[in-house]
Amino acid sequence: QVQLVESGGGLVQAGGSLKLSCAASGLTFSDYVVAWFRQVPGSEREFVSAVSSSGRGTYYTNSVKGRFTISRDNAKNTVYLQMNPLKPEDTAVYYCAARPGTLGYTPTRDYNYWGQGTQVTVSS
């Protein structure tokens, strides 16, 4: 029974901040790369960020570099995404996903496990 559960979404004004959490259970968390994706209805799911199993390596899509920070606490089986400052274009449902292996550019379909998503809405 593998579960990924996102939390921390909400409604904020542009320039504000949110910190998302992804709590995992049912897997050896320290063996998995964990990523954040986001999706607007009617659009393709977009990669946002990923963190290596150790937490020492990270990737960010260009639109969030310098604003978002991904981190993980393997003792708590949790990955975080600190978002500051937020822009209206960041509005989306945010999903966390996990796959075994090493950090690198990987097709979305290679992620084995997915959470149900948390809504982030940024007003202008």
Coordinates of N, CA and C in Angstrom, one line a residue:
Q1 N 0.8 -1.2 0.0 CA 0.0 0.0 0.0 C 0.9 1.2 0.0
V2 N 1.2 1.7 -1.2 CA 2.0 2.9 -1.4 C 1.1 4.1 -1.4
Q3 N 1.4 5.2 -0.7 CA 0.6 6.4 -0.7 C 1.5 7.6 -0.7
L4 N 1.1 8.6 -1.5 CA 1.7 9.9 -1.5 C 0.6 10.9 -1.2
V5 N 0.7 11.7 -0.2 CA -0.3 12.7 0.1 C 0.3 14.1 0.2
E6 N -0.3 15.0 -0.7 CA 0.2 16.3 -0.7 C -0.7 17.2 0.2
S7 N -0.1 18.2 0.8 CA -0.8 19.2 1.6 C -0.1 20.5 1.5
G8 N -0.8 21.6 2.0 CA -0.2 22.9 2.0 C -0.6 23.9 1.0
G9 N -1.5 23.4 0.0 CA -2.0 24.3 -1.0 C -3.0 25.3 -0.4
G10 N -3.4 26.3 -1.2 CA -4.3 27.3 -0.7 C -4.4 28.5 -1.6
L11 N -5.1 29.5 -1.2 CA -5.3 30.7 -2.0 C -4.4 31.8 -1.4
V12 N -3.5 32.4 -2.2 CA -2.7 33.5 -1.8 C -2.6 34.6 -2.8
Q13 N -2.2 35.8 -2.4 CA -2.0 36.9 -3.3 C -0.6 36.8 -4.0
A14 N -0.5 37.3 -5.2 CA 0.8 37.4 -5.8 C 1.8 38.0 -4.9
G15 N 3.0 37.4 -4.9 CA 4.0 37.9 -4.0 C 4.1 37.2 -2.7
G16 N 3.1 36.4 -2.4 CA 3.0 35.6 -1.2 C 3.8 34.3 -1.3
S17 N 3.7 33.5 -0.3 CA 4.4 32.2 -0.3 C 3.5 31.1 0.2
L18 N 3.9 29.9 -0.2 CA 3.3 28.6 0.3 C 4.4 27.6 0.4
K19 N 4.2 26.6 1.3 CA 5.1 25.5 1.4 C 4.3 24.2 1.3
L20 N 4.5 23.5 0.2 CA 3.8 22.2 0.0 C 4.6 21.1 0.7
S21 N 3.8 20.1 1.1 CA 4.4 18.9 1.7 C 3.9 17.6 0.9
C22 N 4.8 16.6 0.8 CA 4.4 15.4 0.2 C 4.9 14.3 1.1
A23 N 3.9 13.6 1.8 CA 4.2 12.6 2.8 C 4.0 11.2 2.1
A24 N 5.0 10.4 2.2 CA 5.0 9.1 1.6 C 4.9 8.0 2.6
S25 N 4.3 6.9 2.3 CA 4.2 5.7 3.1 C 4.2 4.4 2.2
G26 N 4.6 3.3 2.7 CA 4.5 2.1 2.0 C 5.6 1.8 1.0
L27 N 6.7 2.6 1.1 CA 7.9 2.4 0.3 C 9.1 2.8 1.0
T28 N 10.3 2.3 0.5 CA 11.5 2.7 1.1 C 11.9 4.1 0.6
F29 N 11.5 5.1 1.3 CA 11.5 6.4 0.8 C 12.9 6.9 0.3
S30 N 13.9 6.5 1.0 CA 15.3 6.9 0.7 C 15.8 6.3 -0.6
D31 N 15.1 5.4 -1.2 CA 15.5 4.8 -2.5 C 14.8 5.5 -3.7
Y32 N 14.0 6.6 -3.5 CA 13.2 7.1 -4.5 C 13.5 8.6 -4.8
V33 N 13.6 8.9 -6.1 CA 13.6 10.3 -6.6 C 12.1 10.8 -6.4
V34 N 11.9 12.0 -5.9 CA 10.6 12.5 -5.8 C 10.5 13.9 -6.6
A35 N 9.4 14.0 -7.3 CA 9.3 15.2 -8.1 C 7.9 15.9 -7.8
W36 N 7.9 17.2 -8.2 CA 6.6 17.9 -8.2 C 6.3 18.2 -9.6
F37 N 5.0 18.0 -9.9 CA 4.4 18.4 -11.2 C 3.2 19.3 -10.9
R38 N 2.8 20.1 -11.9 CA 1.6 20.9 -11.8 C 0.8 20.8 -13.1
Q39 N -0.6 21.0 -12.9 CA -1.4 20.9 -14.1 C -2.6 21.8 -14.0
V40 N -2.8 22.6 -15.1 CA -4.0 23.4 -15.2 C -5.0 22.6 -16.0
P41 N -6.3 22.6 -15.7 CA -7.3 21.9 -16.5 C -7.2 22.2 -18.0
G42 N -7.2 21.2 -18.8 CA -7.1 21.4 -20.3 C -5.7 21.4 -20.8
S43 N -4.7 21.4 -19.9 CA -3.3 21.4 -20.3 C -2.6 20.2 -19.9
E44 N -1.4 20.0 -20.5 CA -0.6 18.8 -20.1 C 0.0 19.0 -18.7
R45 N 0.3 18.0 -18.0 CA 1.0 18.0 -16.8 C 2.4 18.5 -17.0
E46 N 2.9 19.4 -16.2 CA 4.2 20.1 -16.3 C 5.1 19.7 -15.2
F47 N 6.3 19.4 -15.5 CA 7.3 19.1 -14.5 C 7.7 20.4 -13.9
V48 N 7.9 20.4 -12.5 CA 8.3 21.6 -11.8 C 9.7 21.5 -11.2
S49 N 9.9 20.4 -10.4 CA 11.1 20.2 -9.7 C 11.3 18.8 -9.3
A50 N 12.5 18.3 -9.0 CA 12.8 17.0 -8.5 C 14.0 17.0 -7.6
V51 N 14.0 16.1 -6.7 CA 15.1 16.0 -5.7 C 15.6 14.5 -5.7
S52 N 16.9 14.3 -5.6 CA 17.5 13.0 -5.6 C 17.1 12.3 -4.3
S53 N 17.4 11.0 -4.3 CA 17.0 10.2 -3.1 C 17.7 10.7 -1.8
S54 N 18.9 11.2 -2.0 CA 19.7 11.7 -0.8 C 19.3 13.1 -0.4
G55 N 18.7 13.8 -1.3 CA 18.4 15.2 -1.1 C 19.5 16.2 -1.6
R56 N 20.6 15.7 -2.0 CA 21.8 16.5 -2.4 C 21.7 17.0 -3.9
G57 N 20.8 16.4 -4.7 CA 20.7 16.9 -6.1 C 19.3 17.4 -6.3
T58 N 19.2 18.5 -7.1 CA 17.9 19.1 -7.4 C 17.8 19.5 -8.9
Y59 N 16.6 19.5 -9.5 CA 16.3 20.1 -10.8 C 15.1 21.0 -10.6
Y60 N 15.1 22.1 -11.4 CA 14.0 23.0 -11.4 C 13.7 23.4 -12.9
T61 N 12.4 23.5 -13.2 CA 12.1 24.1 -14.5 C 12.4 25.5 -14.5
N62 N 12.7 26.1 -15.7 CA 13.2 27.5 -15.8 C 12.3 28.5 -15.1
S63 N 11.0 28.3 -15.3 CA 10.1 29.3 -14.8 C 10.0 29.4 -13.3
V64 N 10.6 28.5 -12.5 CA 10.5 28.6 -11.1 C 11.9 28.7 -10.5
K65 N 12.9 28.7 -11.2 CA 14.3 28.8 -10.7 C 14.4 30.2 -10.0
G66 N 15.0 30.1 -8.8 CA 15.2 31.3 -8.0 C 14.0 31.6 -7.1
R67 N 12.8 31.0 -7.3 CA 11.6 31.2 -6.5 C 11.2 30.0 -5.7
F68 N 11.4 28.8 -6.2 CA 11.0 27.6 -5.6 C 12.2 26.8 -5.1
T69 N 12.0 26.1 -3.9 CA 13.1 25.3 -3.4 C 12.5 24.0 -3.0
I70 N 13.1 22.9 -3.5 CA 12.7 21.6 -3.1 C 13.7 21.0 -2.1
S71 N 13.1 20.2 -1.2 CA 14.0 19.6 -0.1 C 13.3 18.4 0.4
R72 N 14.0 17.6 1.1 CA 13.4 16.4 1.7 C 14.0 16.0 3.0
D73 N 13.1 15.4 3.8 CA 13.5 14.9 5.2 C 13.2 13.4 5.2
N74 N 14.2 12.6 4.9 CA 14.0 11.1 4.8 C 13.6 10.5 6.1
A75 N 14.0 11.1 7.2 CA 13.5 10.6 8.5 C 12.0 10.8 8.7
K76 N 11.4 11.7 8.0 CA 10.0 12.0 8.1 C 9.3 11.5 6.9
N77 N 10.0 10.9 5.9 CA 9.4 10.4 4.7 C 8.6 11.5 4.0
T78 N 9.2 12.7 3.9 CA 8.5 13.9 3.4 C 9.4 14.7 2.5
V79 N 8.8 15.2 1.4 CA 9.4 16.1 0.5 C 8.6 17.4 0.6
Y80 N 9.4 18.6 0.5 CA 8.7 19.9 0.5 C 9.0 20.7 -0.7
L81 N 8.1 21.6 -1.0 CA 8.3 22.6 -2.1 C 8.0 24.0 -1.5
Q82 N 9.0 24.7 -1.2 CA 8.8 26.1 -0.8 C 8.7 27.0 -2.0
M83 N 7.6 27.8 -2.0 CA 7.3 28.6 -3.2 C 7.2 30.1 -2.7
N84 N 8.2 30.9 -3.2 CA 8.3 32.3 -2.8 C 9.2 33.1 -3.7
P85 N 8.7 34.1 -4.3 CA 7.4 34.6 -4.3 C 6.5 33.9 -5.4
L86 N 5.2 33.8 -5.1 CA 4.3 33.2 -6.0 C 3.8 34.2 -7.1
K87 N 3.5 33.7 -8.3 CA 2.9 34.5 -9.4 C 1.6 33.9 -9.8
P88 N 0.7 34.7 -10.4 CA -0.5 34.1 -10.9 C -0.4 32.9 -11.8
E89 N 0.7 32.9 -12.6 CA 1.0 31.8 -13.5 C 1.3 30.5 -12.8
D90 N 1.5 30.6 -11.5 CA 1.8 29.4 -10.7 C 0.5 28.6 -10.3
T91 N -0.6 29.2 -10.6 CA -1.9 28.6 -10.2 C -2.1 27.3 -11.0
A92 N -2.3 26.2 -10.2 CA -2.4 24.9 -10.8 C -2.7 23.9 -9.6
V93 N -3.0 22.7 -10.0 CA -3.0 21.6 -9.0 C -1.6 21.0 -9.0
Y94 N -1.0 20.9 -7.9 CA 0.3 20.4 -7.7 C 0.3 19.0 -7.2
Y95 N 1.1 18.1 -7.9 CA 1.2 16.7 -7.6 C 2.6 16.3 -7.2
C96 N 2.8 15.4 -6.3 CA 4.1 14.8 -6.1 C 4.1 13.4 -6.7
A97 N 5.2 13.0 -7.1 CA 5.4 11.7 -7.7 C 6.7 11.1 -7.3
A98 N 6.8 9.8 -7.4 CA 8.0 9.1 -6.9 C 8.4 8.0 -7.9
R99 N 9.7 7.8 -8.0 CA 10.2 6.7 -8.8 C 11.6 6.2 -8.2
P100 N 11.9 4.9 -8.4 CA 13.2 4.5 -8.0 C 14.3 4.9 -8.9
G101 N 15.5 5.0 -8.5 CA 16.6 5.3 -9.4 C 17.3 6.6 -9.0
T102 N 18.1 7.1 -10.0 CA 18.9 8.3 -9.8 C 18.3 9.5 -10.5
L103 N 18.7 10.7 -10.0 CA 18.1 11.9 -10.5 C 18.5 12.2 -12.0
G104 N 17.6 12.6 -12.8 CA 17.9 12.9 -14.2 C 16.6 13.2 -14.9
Y105 N 16.7 13.8 -16.1 CA 15.5 14.1 -16.9 C 14.9 12.7 -17.3
T106 N 13.7 12.6 -17.0 CA 13.0 11.3 -17.1 C 11.5 11.5 -17.6
P107 N 11.0 10.7 -18.5 CA 9.6 10.8 -18.9 C 8.7 10.8 -17.7
T108 N 7.6 11.5 -17.8 CA 6.6 11.5 -16.8 C 6.1 10.1 -16.5
R109 N 5.9 9.3 -17.5 CA 5.4 8.0 -17.4 C 6.3 7.1 -16.5
D110 N 7.5 7.4 -16.3 CA 8.4 6.6 -15.5 C 8.2 6.7 -14.0
Y111 N 7.5 7.7 -13.6 CA 7.1 7.9 -12.2 C 6.1 6.9 -11.8
N112 N 6.4 6.1 -10.9 CA 5.5 4.9 -10.5 C 4.3 5.3 -9.7
Y113 N 4.5 6.3 -8.8 CA 3.5 6.6 -7.8 C 3.2 8.1 -7.8
W114 N 1.9 8.4 -7.6 CA 1.4 9.7 -7.6 C 0.5 10.0 -6.5
G115 N 0.5 11.3 -6.0 CA -0.5 11.7 -5.1 C -1.7 12.2 -5.8
Q116 N -2.7 12.7 -5.0 CA -4.0 13.1 -5.6 C -4.0 14.6 -5.9
G117 N -3.0 15.3 -5.4 CA -2.9 16.7 -5.8 C -3.4 17.7 -4.7
T118 N -2.8 18.9 -4.7 CA -3.3 20.0 -3.9 C -3.4 21.3 -4.7
Q119 N -4.4 22.0 -4.5 CA -4.7 23.2 -5.3 C -3.9 24.4 -4.8
V120 N -3.2 25.1 -5.7 CA -2.6 26.3 -5.4 C -3.2 27.4 -6.3
T121 N -3.7 28.4 -5.7 CA -4.4 29.5 -6.4 C -3.7 30.8 -6.0
V122 N -3.2 31.6 -7.0 CA -2.5 32.8 -6.8 C -3.3 33.9 -7.4
S123 N -3.8 34.9 -6.7 CA -4.6 36.0 -7.2 C -3.7 37.2 -7.5
S124 N -4.1 38.0 -8.5 CA -3.3 39.2 -8.9 C -3.9 40.4 -8.2

